[in-house]
Short mmCIF file of C-alpha atoms in Angstrom, two decimals:
data_model
loop_
_atom_site.label_atom_id
_atom_site.label_comp_id
_atom_site.label_asym_id
_atom_site.label_seq_id
_atom_site.Cartn_x
_atom_site.Cartn_y
_atom_site.Cartn_z
CA UNK A 40 14.91 -2.94 -22.52
CA UNK A 41 12.83 -6.09 -23.01
CA UNK A 42 15.97 -8.25 -23.13
CA UNK A 43 17.11 -7.07 -19.67
CA UNK A 44 17.38 -9.65 -16.91
CA UNK A 45 17.83 -9.26 -13.18
CA UNK A 46 19.09 -11.87 -10.74
CA UNK A 47 17.12 -13.03 -7.72
CA UNK A 48 19.76 -11.43 -5.53
CA UNK A 49 19.43 -8.05 -7.20
CA UNK A 50 15.65 -8.32 -7.12
CA UNK A 51 15.78 -8.89 -3.36
CA UNK A 52 18.11 -5.90 -2.99
CA UNK A 53 15.73 -3.72 -5.00
CA UNK A 54 12.81 -4.80 -2.84
CA UNK A 55 14.76 -3.85 0.30
CA UNK A 56 15.59 -0.39 -1.06
CA UNK A 57 13.74 2.91 -0.88
CA UNK A 58 13.57 3.15 -4.68
CA UNK A 59 10.40 3.47 -6.71
CA UNK A 60 9.74 0.11 -8.40
CA UNK A 61 7.07 -2.49 -9.08
CA UNK A 62 7.41 -6.28 -9.13
CA UNK A 63 4.75 -8.34 -10.89
CA UNK A 64 3.95 -12.04 -10.84
CA UNK A 65 2.55 -12.64 -14.35
CA UNK A 66 1.32 -16.19 -13.75
CA UNK A 67 -2.34 -17.05 -13.32
CA UNK A 68 -4.08 -15.93 -10.15
CA UNK A 69 -4.34 -19.53 -8.92
CA UNK A 70 -0.60 -20.06 -9.36
CA UNK A 71 0.04 -16.86 -7.43
CA UNK A 72 -2.29 -18.07 -4.69
CA UNK A 73 -0.25 -21.27 -4.31
CA UNK A 74 3.14 -19.59 -3.98
CA UNK A 75 4.55 -16.11 -4.55
CA UNK A 76 7.37 -13.73 -3.64
CA UNK A 77 6.34 -11.72 -0.56
CA UNK A 78 4.98 -8.27 -1.45
CA UNK A 79 4.88 -8.94 -5.18
CA UNK A 80 1.75 -7.83 -7.04
CA UNK A 81 -0.33 -10.31 -9.01
CA UNK A 82 -0.73 -9.18 -12.62
CA UNK A 83 -1.53 -12.18 -14.85
CA UNK A 84 -0.22 -11.81 -18.37
CA UNK A 85 -3.79 -11.77 -19.70
CA UNK A 86 -4.59 -8.69 -17.59
CA UNK A 87 -1.59 -6.47 -18.30
CA UNK A 88 -3.28 -4.15 -20.81
CA UNK A 89 -6.31 -3.80 -18.52
CA UNK A 90 -4.56 -2.82 -15.28
CA UNK A 91 -1.01 -1.65 -15.85
CA UNK A 92 -2.10 1.94 -16.52
CA UNK A 93 -3.50 2.35 -13.01
CA UNK A 94 -0.95 0.11 -11.28
CA UNK A 95 2.05 1.94 -12.77
CA UNK A 96 0.83 5.32 -14.02
CA UNK A 97 4.38 6.55 -14.72
CA UNK A 98 6.02 4.60 -17.56
CA UNK A 99 9.53 5.50 -16.42
CA UNK A 100 9.26 3.45 -13.21
CA UNK A 101 11.45 0.29 -13.10
CA UNK A 102 9.40 -2.90 -13.39
CA UNK A 103 10.46 -6.49 -12.63
CA UNK A 104 8.33 -9.38 -13.93
CA UNK A 105 8.61 -13.06 -13.10
CA UNK A 106 6.89 -16.37 -13.71
CA UNK A 107 7.90 -19.93 -12.78
CA UNK A 108 11.00 -19.62 -14.95
CA UNK A 109 9.29 -20.19 -18.29
CA UNK A 110 8.37 -18.02 -21.24
CA UNK A 111 5.50 -15.92 -19.93
CA UNK A 112 7.62 -13.32 -18.13
CA UNK A 113 9.59 -12.50 -21.28
CA UNK A 114 6.37 -12.18 -23.27
CA UNK A 115 4.89 -9.97 -20.55
CA UNK A 116 8.00 -7.76 -20.70
CA UNK A 117 7.53 -7.46 -24.46
CA UNK A 118 3.93 -6.33 -23.96
CA UNK A 119 4.98 -3.75 -21.39
CA UNK A 120 7.63 -2.38 -23.74
CA UNK A 121 5.04 -2.12 -26.54
CA UNK A 122 2.85 -0.11 -24.15
CA UNK A 123 5.65 2.39 -23.60
CA UNK A 124 7.21 1.25 -20.33
CA UNK A 125 10.89 2.05 -20.40
CA UNK A 126 12.61 0.03 -17.66
CA UNK A 127 11.55 -3.63 -17.63
CA UNK A 128 13.56 -6.59 -16.40
CA UNK A 129 12.74 -10.30 -16.26
CA UNK A 130 13.83 -12.06 -13.08
CA UNK A 131 16.24 -14.74 -14.24
CA UNK A 132 14.98 -18.23 -13.42
CA UNK A 133 11.71 -16.95 -12.03
CA UNK A 134 10.12 -18.28 -8.86
CA UNK A 135 11.94 -21.60 -9.25
CA UNK A 136 15.33 -19.89 -8.99
CA UNK A 137 14.08 -17.70 -6.12
CA UNK A 138 13.12 -20.77 -4.10
CA UNK A 139 16.32 -22.61 -5.07
CA UNK A 140 18.24 -19.72 -3.53
CA UNK A 141 16.41 -20.39 -0.26
CA UNK A 142 14.45 -17.15 -0.41
CA UNK A 143 11.02 -16.90 1.27
CA UNK A 144 7.68 -17.41 -0.43
CA UNK A 145 4.12 -17.04 0.83
CA UNK A 146 0.75 -18.39 -0.28
CA UNK A 147 -2.69 -16.83 -0.57
CA UNK A 148 -4.02 -13.55 -1.96
CA UNK A 149 -3.83 -10.10 -0.35
CA UNK A 150 -1.34 -11.52 2.13
CA UNK A 151 0.08 -8.15 3.34
CA UNK A 152 -3.37 -6.88 4.31
CA UNK A 153 -4.46 -10.10 5.98
CA UNK A 154 -1.21 -10.40 7.92
CA UNK A 155 -1.70 -6.80 9.04
CA UNK A 156 -5.21 -7.63 10.26
CA UNK A 157 -3.92 -10.48 12.39
CA UNK A 158 -1.19 -8.20 13.77
CA UNK A 159 -3.80 -5.61 14.81
CA UNK A 160 -5.96 -8.33 16.35
CA UNK A 161 -3.10 -9.51 18.53
CA UNK A 162 -1.56 -6.14 19.44
CA UNK A 163 -4.85 -4.50 20.39
CA UNK A 164 -6.37 -7.57 22.07
CA UNK A 165 -9.61 -6.99 20.21
CA UNK A 166 -12.66 -8.58 21.82
CA UNK A 167 -14.55 -11.19 19.82
CA UNK A 168 -17.86 -12.96 20.08
CA UNK A 169 -18.30 -16.50 18.82
CA UNK A 170 -21.15 -17.39 16.46
CA UNK A 171 -22.70 -19.54 19.19
CA UNK A 172 -22.62 -16.66 21.69
CA UNK A 173 -24.15 -14.26 19.17
CA UNK A 174 -26.91 -16.73 18.34
CA UNK A 175 -27.64 -17.09 22.07
CA UNK A 176 -27.83 -13.30 22.44
CA UNK A 177 -30.27 -13.14 19.55
CA UNK A 178 -32.51 -15.78 21.16
CA UNK A 179 -32.43 -13.84 24.44
CA UNK A 180 -33.46 -10.64 22.65
CA UNK A 181 -30.33 -8.79 23.75
CA UNK A 182 -30.02 -5.21 22.49
CA UNK A 183 -27.50 -5.49 19.67
CA UNK A 184 -26.71 -4.39 16.13
CA UNK A 185 -24.77 -6.46 13.60
CA UNK A 186 -22.74 -4.40 11.13
CA UNK A 187 -21.76 -6.33 8.01
CA UNK A 188 -18.72 -4.48 6.63
CA UNK A 189 -18.45 -6.40 3.36
CA UNK A 190 -19.26 -4.83 0.00
CA UNK A 191 -22.93 -4.43 -0.98
CA UNK A 192 -22.44 -7.15 -3.63
CA UNK A 193 -21.23 -9.66 -1.04
CA UNK A 194 -23.94 -8.69 1.43
CA UNK A 195 -26.67 -9.13 -1.18
CA UNK A 196 -25.88 -12.86 -1.45
CA UNK A 197 -26.17 -13.71 2.24
CA UNK A 198 -25.52 -12.31 5.71
CA UNK A 199 -25.70 -13.08 9.40
CA UNK A 200 -29.44 -13.04 10.26
CA UNK A 201 -30.44 -9.46 11.07
CA UNK A 202 -27.16 -7.99 9.83
CA UNK A 203 -27.09 -4.49 8.33
CA UNK A 204 -24.68 -3.59 5.55
CA UNK A 205 -22.33 -0.73 6.44
CA UNK A 206 -19.22 -1.08 4.24
CA UNK A 207 -16.10 -0.81 6.37
CA UNK A 208 -14.97 2.51 4.98
CA UNK A 209 -18.26 4.14 6.05
CA UNK A 210 -18.09 3.16 9.73
CA UNK A 211 -16.72 6.54 10.76
CA UNK A 212 -19.88 8.19 9.41
CA UNK A 213 -21.99 6.08 11.79
CA UNK A 214 -19.68 6.24 14.81
CA UNK A 215 -21.36 9.19 16.53
CA UNK A 216 -24.85 7.75 16.09
CA UNK A 217 -23.71 4.38 17.45
CA UNK A 218 -22.01 6.02 20.43
CA UNK A 219 -25.35 7.47 21.56
CA UNK A 220 -26.43 3.96 22.58
CA UNK A 221 -23.59 2.49 24.67
CA UNK A 222 -25.95 -0.18 25.98
CA UNK A 223 -26.32 -1.61 22.45
CA UNK A 224 -23.77 -4.30 21.65
CA UNK A 225 -22.08 -3.54 18.32
CA UNK A 226 -20.99 -6.65 16.42
CA UNK A 227 -18.83 -6.33 13.31
CA UNK A 228 -18.60 -9.11 10.75
CA UNK A 229 -17.15 -9.85 7.32
CA UNK A 230 -16.69 -13.12 5.42
CA UNK A 231 -13.69 -14.18 7.48
CA UNK A 232 -11.44 -12.15 9.73
CA UNK A 233 -9.58 -9.16 8.28
CA UNK A 234 -12.37 -6.68 7.65
CA UNK A 235 -14.10 -7.62 10.92
CA UNK A 236 -10.87 -6.95 12.79
CA UNK A 237 -10.13 -3.66 11.05
CA UNK A 238 -13.75 -2.49 11.39
CA UNK A 239 -13.86 -3.30 15.10
CA UNK A 240 -10.48 -1.66 15.68
CA UNK A 241 -11.66 1.44 13.79
CA UNK A 242 -14.81 1.78 15.91
CA UNK A 243 -12.87 1.32 19.13
CA UNK A 244 -10.32 3.90 17.97
CA UNK A 245 -13.31 6.21 17.47
CA UNK A 246 -14.43 5.66 21.06
CA UNK A 247 -16.90 2.77 20.71
CA UNK A 248 -15.42 0.45 23.32
CA UNK A 249 -18.51 -1.75 23.18
CA UNK A 250 -17.69 -2.89 19.62
CA UNK A 251 -16.47 -6.42 19.07
CA UNK A 252 -15.75 -8.67 16.10
CA UNK A 253 -17.71 -11.77 15.14
CA UNK A 254 -15.08 -14.50 15.25
CA UNK A 255 -14.41 -15.80 11.73
CA UNK A 256 -17.37 -13.94 10.20
CA UNK A 257 -19.89 -15.66 7.97
CA UNK A 258 -17.55 -18.63 7.55
CA UNK A 259 -17.43 -19.11 11.31
CA UNK A 260 -21.24 -18.93 11.37
CA UNK A 261 -21.50 -21.71 8.77
CA UNK A 262 -18.88 -23.82 10.55
CA UNK A 263 -21.00 -23.54 13.72
CA UNK A 264 -23.85 -25.15 11.72
CA UNK A 265 -25.92 -21.97 11.82
CA UNK A 266 -28.05 -20.74 8.92
CA UNK A 267 -27.20 -17.58 7.00
CA UNK A 268 -29.91 -15.23 5.82
CA UNK A 269 -30.19 -15.39 2.03
CA UNK A 270 -30.54 -12.28 -0.16
CA UNK A 271 -31.31 -9.71 2.57
CA UNK A 272 -33.29 -6.65 1.49
CA UNK A 273 -32.26 -4.35 4.35
CA UNK A 274 -30.15 -1.27 3.76
CA UNK A 275 -28.09 0.81 6.15
CA UNK A 276 -30.25 3.83 5.46
CA UNK A 277 -29.14 7.44 5.38
CA UNK A 278 -26.39 8.52 7.73
CA UNK A 279 -27.85 10.97 10.26
CA UNK A 280 -26.66 14.50 9.44
CA UNK A 281 -25.41 15.06 12.98
CA UNK A 282 -23.40 11.84 12.91
CA UNK A 283 -21.91 12.71 9.51
CA UNK A 284 -20.88 16.18 10.73
CA UNK A 285 -19.39 14.68 13.88
CA UNK A 286 -17.41 12.26 11.66
CA UNK A 287 -15.41 15.16 10.26
CA UNK A 288 -14.59 16.34 13.77
CA UNK A 289 -13.51 12.83 14.76
CA UNK A 290 -11.37 12.60 11.64
CA UNK A 291 -9.64 15.90 12.34
CA UNK A 292 -8.84 14.74 15.86
CA UNK A 293 -7.43 11.43 14.63
CA UNK A 294 -5.37 13.21 11.98
CA UNK A 295 -3.93 15.46 14.69
CA UNK A 296 -3.27 12.62 17.15
CA UNK A 297 -1.65 10.39 14.52
CA UNK A 298 0.26 13.11 12.62
CA UNK A 299 -1.57 12.27 9.41
CA UNK A 300 -0.46 14.69 6.68
CA UNK A 301 -2.90 16.79 4.67
CA UNK A 302 -2.41 17.80 1.05
CA UNK A 303 -4.06 21.00 -0.18
CA UNK A 304 -5.60 21.33 -3.62
CA UNK A 305 -2.87 23.61 -5.00
CA UNK A 306 -0.12 21.36 -3.66
CA UNK A 307 -1.80 18.29 -5.14
CA UNK A 308 -2.02 19.91 -8.56
CA UNK A 309 1.73 20.57 -8.42
CA UNK A 310 2.41 16.99 -7.31
CA UNK A 311 0.37 15.58 -10.19
CA UNK A 312 2.28 17.72 -12.67
CA UNK A 313 5.58 16.34 -11.32
CA UNK A 314 4.31 12.76 -11.36
CA UNK A 315 4.47 12.72 -15.15
CA UNK A 316 8.26 12.96 -14.91
CA UNK A 317 9.74 11.09 -12.00
CA UNK A 318 7.10 10.34 -9.36
CA UNK A 319 4.04 8.17 -8.88
CA UNK A 320 0.88 9.39 -7.18
CA UNK A 321 -2.16 7.21 -6.56
CA UNK A 322 -5.45 9.07 -6.10
CA UNK A 323 -7.76 6.67 -4.27
CA UNK A 324 -11.41 7.69 -3.85
CA UNK A 325 -12.93 5.71 -0.97
CA UNK A 326 -16.54 6.81 -1.39
CA UNK A 327 -19.26 4.48 -2.68
CA UNK A 328 -19.40 3.60 -6.35
CA UNK A 329 -22.60 5.64 -6.71
CA UNK A 330 -20.95 8.74 -5.23
CA UNK A 331 -17.88 8.24 -7.38
CA UNK A 332 -19.93 7.89 -10.56
CA UNK A 333 -21.73 11.16 -9.82
CA UNK A 334 -18.45 13.07 -9.87
CA UNK A 335 -14.79 12.41 -9.10
CA UNK A 336 -11.30 13.75 -9.64
CA UNK A 337 -9.84 12.88 -13.05
CA UNK A 338 -7.23 10.06 -12.85
CA UNK A 339 -8.56 8.93 -9.46
CA UNK A 340 -9.84 5.39 -9.06
CA UNK A 341 -12.55 4.09 -6.80
CA UNK A 342 -11.94 1.59 -3.99
CA UNK A 343 -15.07 1.81 -1.81
CA UNK A 344 -16.23 0.12 1.33
CA UNK A 345 -12.98 -0.46 3.16
CA UNK A 346 -11.56 -2.55 0.33
CA UNK A 347 -8.54 -0.24 0.13
CA UNK A 348 -7.22 -1.79 3.35
CA UNK A 349 -8.35 -5.35 2.59
CA UNK A 350 -6.70 -5.40 -0.85
CA UNK A 351 -3.87 -2.87 -0.67
CA UNK A 352 -1.51 -4.92 -2.86
CA UNK A 353 -4.11 -5.10 -5.63
CA UNK A 354 -4.13 -1.33 -6.09
CA UNK A 355 -0.76 0.07 -5.00
CA UNK A 356 1.95 -1.68 -7.03
CA UNK A 357 4.76 0.90 -7.02
CA UNK A 358 6.59 0.63 -3.74
CA UNK A 359 7.20 3.98 -1.98
CA UNK A 360 4.83 5.81 -4.29
CA UNK A 361 2.69 8.67 -2.99
CA UNK A 362 -0.91 7.88 -2.03
CA UNK A 363 -3.61 10.53 -1.61
CA UNK A 364 -6.97 9.41 -0.26
CA UNK A 365 -10.11 11.28 -1.25
CA UNK A 366 -13.63 11.39 0.16
CA UNK A 367 -16.41 13.97 0.27
CA UNK A 368 -15.07 16.01 3.18
CA UNK A 369 -12.09 13.97 4.41
CA UNK A 370 -13.61 11.74 7.14
CA UNK A 371 -13.47 8.43 5.27
CA UNK A 372 -10.18 9.40 3.64
CA UNK A 373 -8.60 10.06 7.06
CA UNK A 374 -9.52 6.57 8.27
CA UNK A 375 -8.11 4.95 5.13
CA UNK A 376 -4.90 6.96 5.53
CA UNK A 377 -4.71 6.06 9.20
CA UNK A 378 -4.71 2.38 8.35
CA UNK A 379 -2.30 2.69 5.43
CA UNK A 380 0.23 4.49 7.57
CA UNK A 381 -0.18 1.80 10.22
CA UNK A 382 0.59 -0.73 7.45
CA UNK A 383 3.83 1.06 6.60
CA UNK A 384 2.80 3.27 3.68
CA UNK A 385 4.80 6.30 4.78
CA UNK A 386 3.70 8.44 1.85
CA UNK A 387 -0.07 8.17 2.45
CA UNK A 388 -1.94 11.44 2.97
CA UNK A 389 -5.41 13.04 2.76
CA UNK A 390 -6.77 15.62 0.34
CA UNK A 391 -7.64 18.45 2.72
CA UNK A 392 -11.30 19.36 2.45
CA UNK A 393 -11.94 16.41 0.19
CA UNK A 394 -13.77 16.58 -3.08
CA UNK A 395 -15.80 19.57 -1.90
CA UNK A 396 -12.65 21.68 -1.59
CA UNK A 397 -11.46 20.42 -4.99
CA UNK A 398 -14.68 21.69 -6.60
CA UNK A 399 -14.66 24.97 -4.67
CA UNK A 400 -11.14 25.58 -6.01
CA UNK A 401 -12.46 25.41 -9.57
CA UNK A 402 -10.86 22.09 -10.42
CA UNK A 403 -12.56 19.76 -12.94
CA UNK A 404 -14.60 16.64 -12.23
CA UNK A 405 -15.14 13.51 -14.27
CA UNK A 406 -18.29 11.39 -14.07
CA UNK A 407 -19.26 7.78 -14.59
CA UNK A 408 -17.60 4.61 -13.37
CA UNK A 409 -14.02 4.43 -14.62
CA UNK A 410 -13.77 1.16 -16.50
CA UNK A 411 -11.08 2.07 -18.96
CA UNK A 412 -10.48 0.06 -22.08
CA UNK A 413 -7.17 -1.79 -22.27
CA UNK A 414 -4.09 0.25 -23.12
CA UNK A 415 -3.50 0.29 -26.86
CA UNK A 416 -6.86 -1.31 -27.53
CA UNK A 417 -8.15 0.94 -30.32
CA UNK A 418 -4.96 0.66 -32.35
CA UNK A 419 -4.99 -3.14 -32.04
CA UNK A 420 -8.70 -3.32 -32.82
CA UNK A 421 -8.08 -1.75 -36.21
CA UNK A 422 -5.69 -4.58 -37.14
CA UNK A 423 -7.94 -7.60 -36.50
CA UNK A 424 -10.78 -9.16 -38.48
CA UNK A 425 -14.27 -9.55 -37.04
CA UNK A 426 -17.02 -12.06 -37.59
CA UNK A 427 -20.68 -11.39 -36.79
CA UNK A 428 -22.73 -13.74 -34.60
CA UNK A 429 -24.84 -14.72 -37.61
CA UNK A 430 -21.83 -15.55 -39.78
CA UNK A 431 -20.23 -17.55 -36.97
CA UNK A 432 -23.44 -19.49 -36.48
CA UNK A 433 -23.39 -20.46 -40.14
CA UNK A 434 -19.70 -21.35 -40.12
CA UNK A 435 -19.93 -23.56 -37.03
CA UNK A 436 -21.09 -26.29 -39.37
CA UNK A 437 -17.54 -26.30 -40.77
CA UNK A 438 -15.73 -28.93 -38.71
CA UNK A 439 -12.34 -27.34 -39.32
CA UNK A 440 -13.29 -24.11 -37.53
CA UNK A 441 -11.64 -23.77 -34.13
CA UNK A 442 -13.39 -21.57 -31.52
CA UNK A 443 -11.40 -20.51 -28.45
CA UNK A 444 -12.73 -18.47 -25.55
CA UNK A 445 -10.17 -16.33 -23.68
CA UNK A 446 -12.51 -14.73 -21.14
CA UNK A 447 -12.67 -15.60 -17.42
CA UNK A 448 -13.19 -19.31 -16.88
CA UNK A 449 -16.21 -18.64 -14.64
CA UNK A 450 -17.97 -16.81 -17.48
CA UNK A 451 -17.11 -19.59 -19.91
CA UNK A 452 -18.61 -22.11 -17.50
CA UNK A 453 -21.87 -20.18 -17.40
CA UNK A 454 -22.29 -19.70 -21.17
CA UNK A 455 -20.11 -20.02 -24.24
CA UNK A 456 -20.38 -20.49 -28.00
CA UNK A 457 -21.02 -24.16 -28.89
CA UNK A 458 -17.82 -26.18 -29.57
CA UNK A 459 -15.63 -23.48 -27.96
CA UNK A 460 -12.54 -24.42 -25.96
CA UNK A 461 -11.45 -22.34 -22.99
CA UNK A 462 -7.89 -21.10 -22.54
CA UNK A 463 -6.42 -18.22 -20.58
CA UNK A 464 -5.00 -15.53 -22.84
CA UNK A 465 -1.82 -15.75 -20.80
CA UNK A 466 -1.24 -19.22 -22.26
CA UNK A 467 -2.86 -18.86 -25.68
CA UNK A 468 0.10 -18.35 -28.00
CA UNK A 469 2.21 -20.82 -26.01
CA UNK A 470 -0.21 -23.73 -25.63
CA UNK A 471 -2.43 -23.55 -28.72
CA UNK A 472 0.29 -24.84 -31.10
CA UNK A 473 0.91 -27.75 -28.74
CA UNK A 474 -2.75 -28.69 -28.43
CA UNK A 475 -3.60 -28.49 -32.12
CA UNK A 476 -0.68 -29.87 -34.19
CA UNK A 477 -2.97 -30.60 -37.11
CA UNK A 478 -0.69 -31.04 -40.03
CA UNK A 479 1.98 -33.69 -40.71
CA UNK A 480 4.96 -32.59 -42.77
CA UNK A 481 7.84 -34.67 -44.11
CA UNK A 482 11.33 -33.99 -42.80
CA UNK A 483 14.36 -35.26 -44.71
CA UNK A 484 17.13 -36.42 -42.41
CA UNK A 485 20.65 -37.14 -43.72
CA UNK A 486 22.15 -40.25 -42.12
CA UNK A 487 25.87 -40.95 -41.51
CA UNK A 488 25.87 -43.58 -44.27
CA UNK A 489 24.80 -40.97 -46.78
CA UNK A 490 21.26 -42.25 -47.15
CA UNK A 491 18.30 -40.04 -46.53
CA UNK A 492 15.36 -40.90 -44.29
CA UNK A 493 11.95 -39.29 -44.45
CA UNK A 494 10.23 -38.73 -41.12
CA UNK A 495 6.77 -37.32 -40.42
CA UNK A 496 6.58 -34.57 -37.81
CA UNK A 497 3.54 -32.79 -36.42
CA UNK A 498 3.31 -29.00 -36.76
CA UNK A 499 0.56 -26.56 -35.81
CA UNK A 500 -1.71 -25.77 -38.71
CA UNK A 501 -1.41 -21.98 -38.87
CA UNK A 502 -3.84 -21.81 -41.77
CA UNK A 503 -6.74 -23.28 -39.80
CA UNK A 504 -9.53 -20.71 -39.26
CA UNK A 505 -9.81 -19.64 -35.62
CA UNK A 506 -12.53 -17.56 -33.98
CA UNK A 507 -11.66 -15.96 -30.64
CA UNK A 508 -14.40 -15.11 -28.14
CA UNK A 509 -14.78 -13.65 -24.65
CA UNK A 510 -17.69 -11.98 -22.81
CA UNK A 511 -17.40 -8.51 -24.40
CA UNK A 512 -14.82 -8.83 -27.19
CA UNK A 513 -11.96 -6.93 -25.57
CA UNK A 514 -9.75 -9.84 -24.55
CA UNK A 515 -10.57 -11.46 -27.88
CA UNK A 516 -9.10 -8.53 -29.81
CA UNK A 517 -5.85 -8.73 -27.87
CA UNK A 518 -5.71 -12.50 -28.28
CA UNK A 519 -6.32 -12.29 -32.03
CA UNK A 520 -3.42 -9.90 -32.42
CA UNK A 521 -1.14 -12.32 -30.53
CA UNK A 522 -2.17 -15.24 -32.76
CA UNK A 523 -1.68 -13.22 -35.91
CA UNK A 524 1.78 -12.20 -34.73
CA UNK A 525 2.55 -15.89 -34.25
CA UNK A 526 1.77 -16.72 -37.85
CA UNK A 527 -1.88 -17.74 -37.73
CA UNK A 528 -3.36 -16.57 -41.01
CA UNK A 529 -7.12 -16.85 -40.47
CA UNK A 530 -7.99 -15.36 -37.09
CA UNK A 531 -11.36 -13.72 -36.42
CA UNK A 532 -12.89 -12.03 -33.40
CA UNK A 533 -16.55 -12.56 -32.52
CA UNK A 534 -17.84 -9.00 -32.76
CA UNK A 535 -19.21 -7.95 -29.37
CA UNK A 536 -18.20 -11.22 -27.76
CA UNK A 537 -20.50 -13.81 -26.22
CA UNK A 538 -22.75 -10.96 -25.12
CA UNK A 539 -23.62 -10.17 -28.74
CA UNK A 540 -24.01 -13.89 -29.47
CA UNK A 541 -26.61 -14.20 -26.70
CA UNK A 542 -28.30 -10.93 -27.73
CA UNK A 543 -28.71 -12.36 -31.23
CA UNK A 544 -30.60 -15.29 -29.64
CA UNK A 545 -28.08 -17.97 -30.57
CA UNK A 546 -27.84 -21.03 -28.35
CA UNK A 547 -25.00 -21.45 -25.85
CA UNK A 548 -23.39 -24.29 -23.96
CA UNK A 549 -22.35 -24.26 -20.32
CA UNK A 550 -19.88 -26.12 -18.16
CA UNK A 551 -16.11 -26.04 -17.99
CA UNK A 552 -15.28 -29.39 -19.57
CA UNK A 553 -13.57 -28.22 -22.75
CA UNK A 554 -10.49 -26.43 -21.46
CA UNK A 555 -7.00 -26.41 -22.95
CA UNK A 556 -5.13 -25.40 -19.77
CA UNK A 557 -6.00 -25.68 -16.09
CA UNK A 558 -8.72 -23.11 -15.28
CA UNK A 559 -6.90 -21.44 -12.40
CA UNK A 560 -7.35 -17.83 -13.48
CA UNK A 561 -9.73 -17.04 -10.59
CA UNK A 562 -9.36 -17.66 -6.86
CA UNK A 563 -12.74 -17.94 -5.14
CA UNK A 564 -13.25 -17.11 -1.49
CA UNK A 565 -14.24 -20.19 0.53
CA UNK A 566 -17.23 -18.16 1.72
CA UNK A 567 -18.56 -18.23 -1.86
CA UNK A 568 -17.79 -21.88 -2.51
CA UNK A 569 -19.43 -22.94 0.76
CA UNK A 570 -17.16 -25.97 1.34
CA UNK A 571 -16.59 -26.33 5.07
CA UNK A 572 -13.19 -28.00 4.74
CA UNK A 573 -12.00 -25.16 2.53
CA UNK A 574 -13.31 -22.65 5.07
CA UNK A 575 -11.43 -24.36 7.91
CA UNK A 576 -8.18 -24.43 5.96
CA UNK A 577 -8.57 -20.79 4.95
CA UNK A 578 -9.23 -19.56 8.48
CA UNK A 579 -6.32 -21.60 9.85
CA UNK A 580 -4.07 -20.08 7.20
CA UNK A 581 -5.26 -16.56 8.01
CA UNK A 582 -4.68 -16.91 11.76
CA UNK A 583 -1.12 -18.14 11.18
CA UNK A 584 -0.25 -14.97 9.24
CA UNK A 585 0.31 -13.02 12.45
#
């Protein structure tokens, strides 16, 4: 069904229905950030093979794809059909037509989650502390604890001075221990607002009425001209056994108060068997990456540290699909489910007894971190030609050789093969012929007077040797197949990618000067960039989402 089209009107009707469906924006992440259809999921064309399997695990589910109204959506639909998806439609006219119809658009990433955070902040009148007030408390020696609810990776870069990393999803494990010291002020922070708000609201829901959010997080701290602590070495430590046990009691009480549904192991097994036919079930493990790697349910994926709430639209693409949260013994899963149901995910539930009950029931476990190879990768890999780092090094002296890097632009900027040009794989087969029309060919034109004229026209040189690179070689393989399908006769993949090139001790270049399309494949948080004006604009945007 790759030729199927759907109107903007019918797309809107589908989105307002109770049907199972997914709608994907296949433009670059930066384009999505600028403007998007509300509640669409960002899936850049270059990432389809990497993520579609977890985003839409049932290939019978209807899928709508759109771009700005160009060619990428149709090409994305073709890829999805090749991967076995059965019901795919391209939204006619794309985002341009949607806007021309007067339909709403939004900007930013993870908009549903951030808007939800602002809604909770307003409805629950959550108390905040400004960076200046917190700094004053620190100078006075006030009894306080700062809980940084970002991921360990974010925390390791910088934090509020004295902050301790307790990823948001783990707060329930610490709630009992924190409640033993009501005189201690509990301050919750993230990079901006959402996770601070949700973390503070979670603690207060668990009975810690002395918890408050740091207004605007680390960005607010920087905007107040205060210094962050760089590369902190502190860890949260081990959760006290008594507090962990109490967490399960708290979770059971919340589940009862909020009518949160439980799913038993036997029932879940039946559900998963049905999901192959007509349903979709997401198994989301909210434990830490280390816990997940040690053992997890097959087909589950790991979203630790409260990120499941912060980035819901990045993981749950099929609207009205079933969601089952998993943790060791249900406490963290209950809190994740609590928030999802508050967000409107009516089909969110908890695996009763958690992973422990799953194991006790004799069900299998998988181990390791699930970083699956792209769908269809092995079959495609067998069809492409490879070049070793040593051979490429020798052939770089050939001025006709074209090297293109299709990995993330940030990786290209850090290190790439000399002479390489960067281009997103989403644009490769569309833009490369335009950028390198290397061969002039005569065209004979018949004129009205019967005389012939010979004109010279530029055409892409499909016989020019091309080497495709990326960090690990995966995107390169997929890109090489696309070029070959478009008539390029001499396409090679750097075996092992830039990683193997560096391992072989070949020199690299850095910088992002040689790019063939705008490098807008990645959207950086203003907290990482450190530009104060960007931080101000971001925080103003976030507040307005309520």
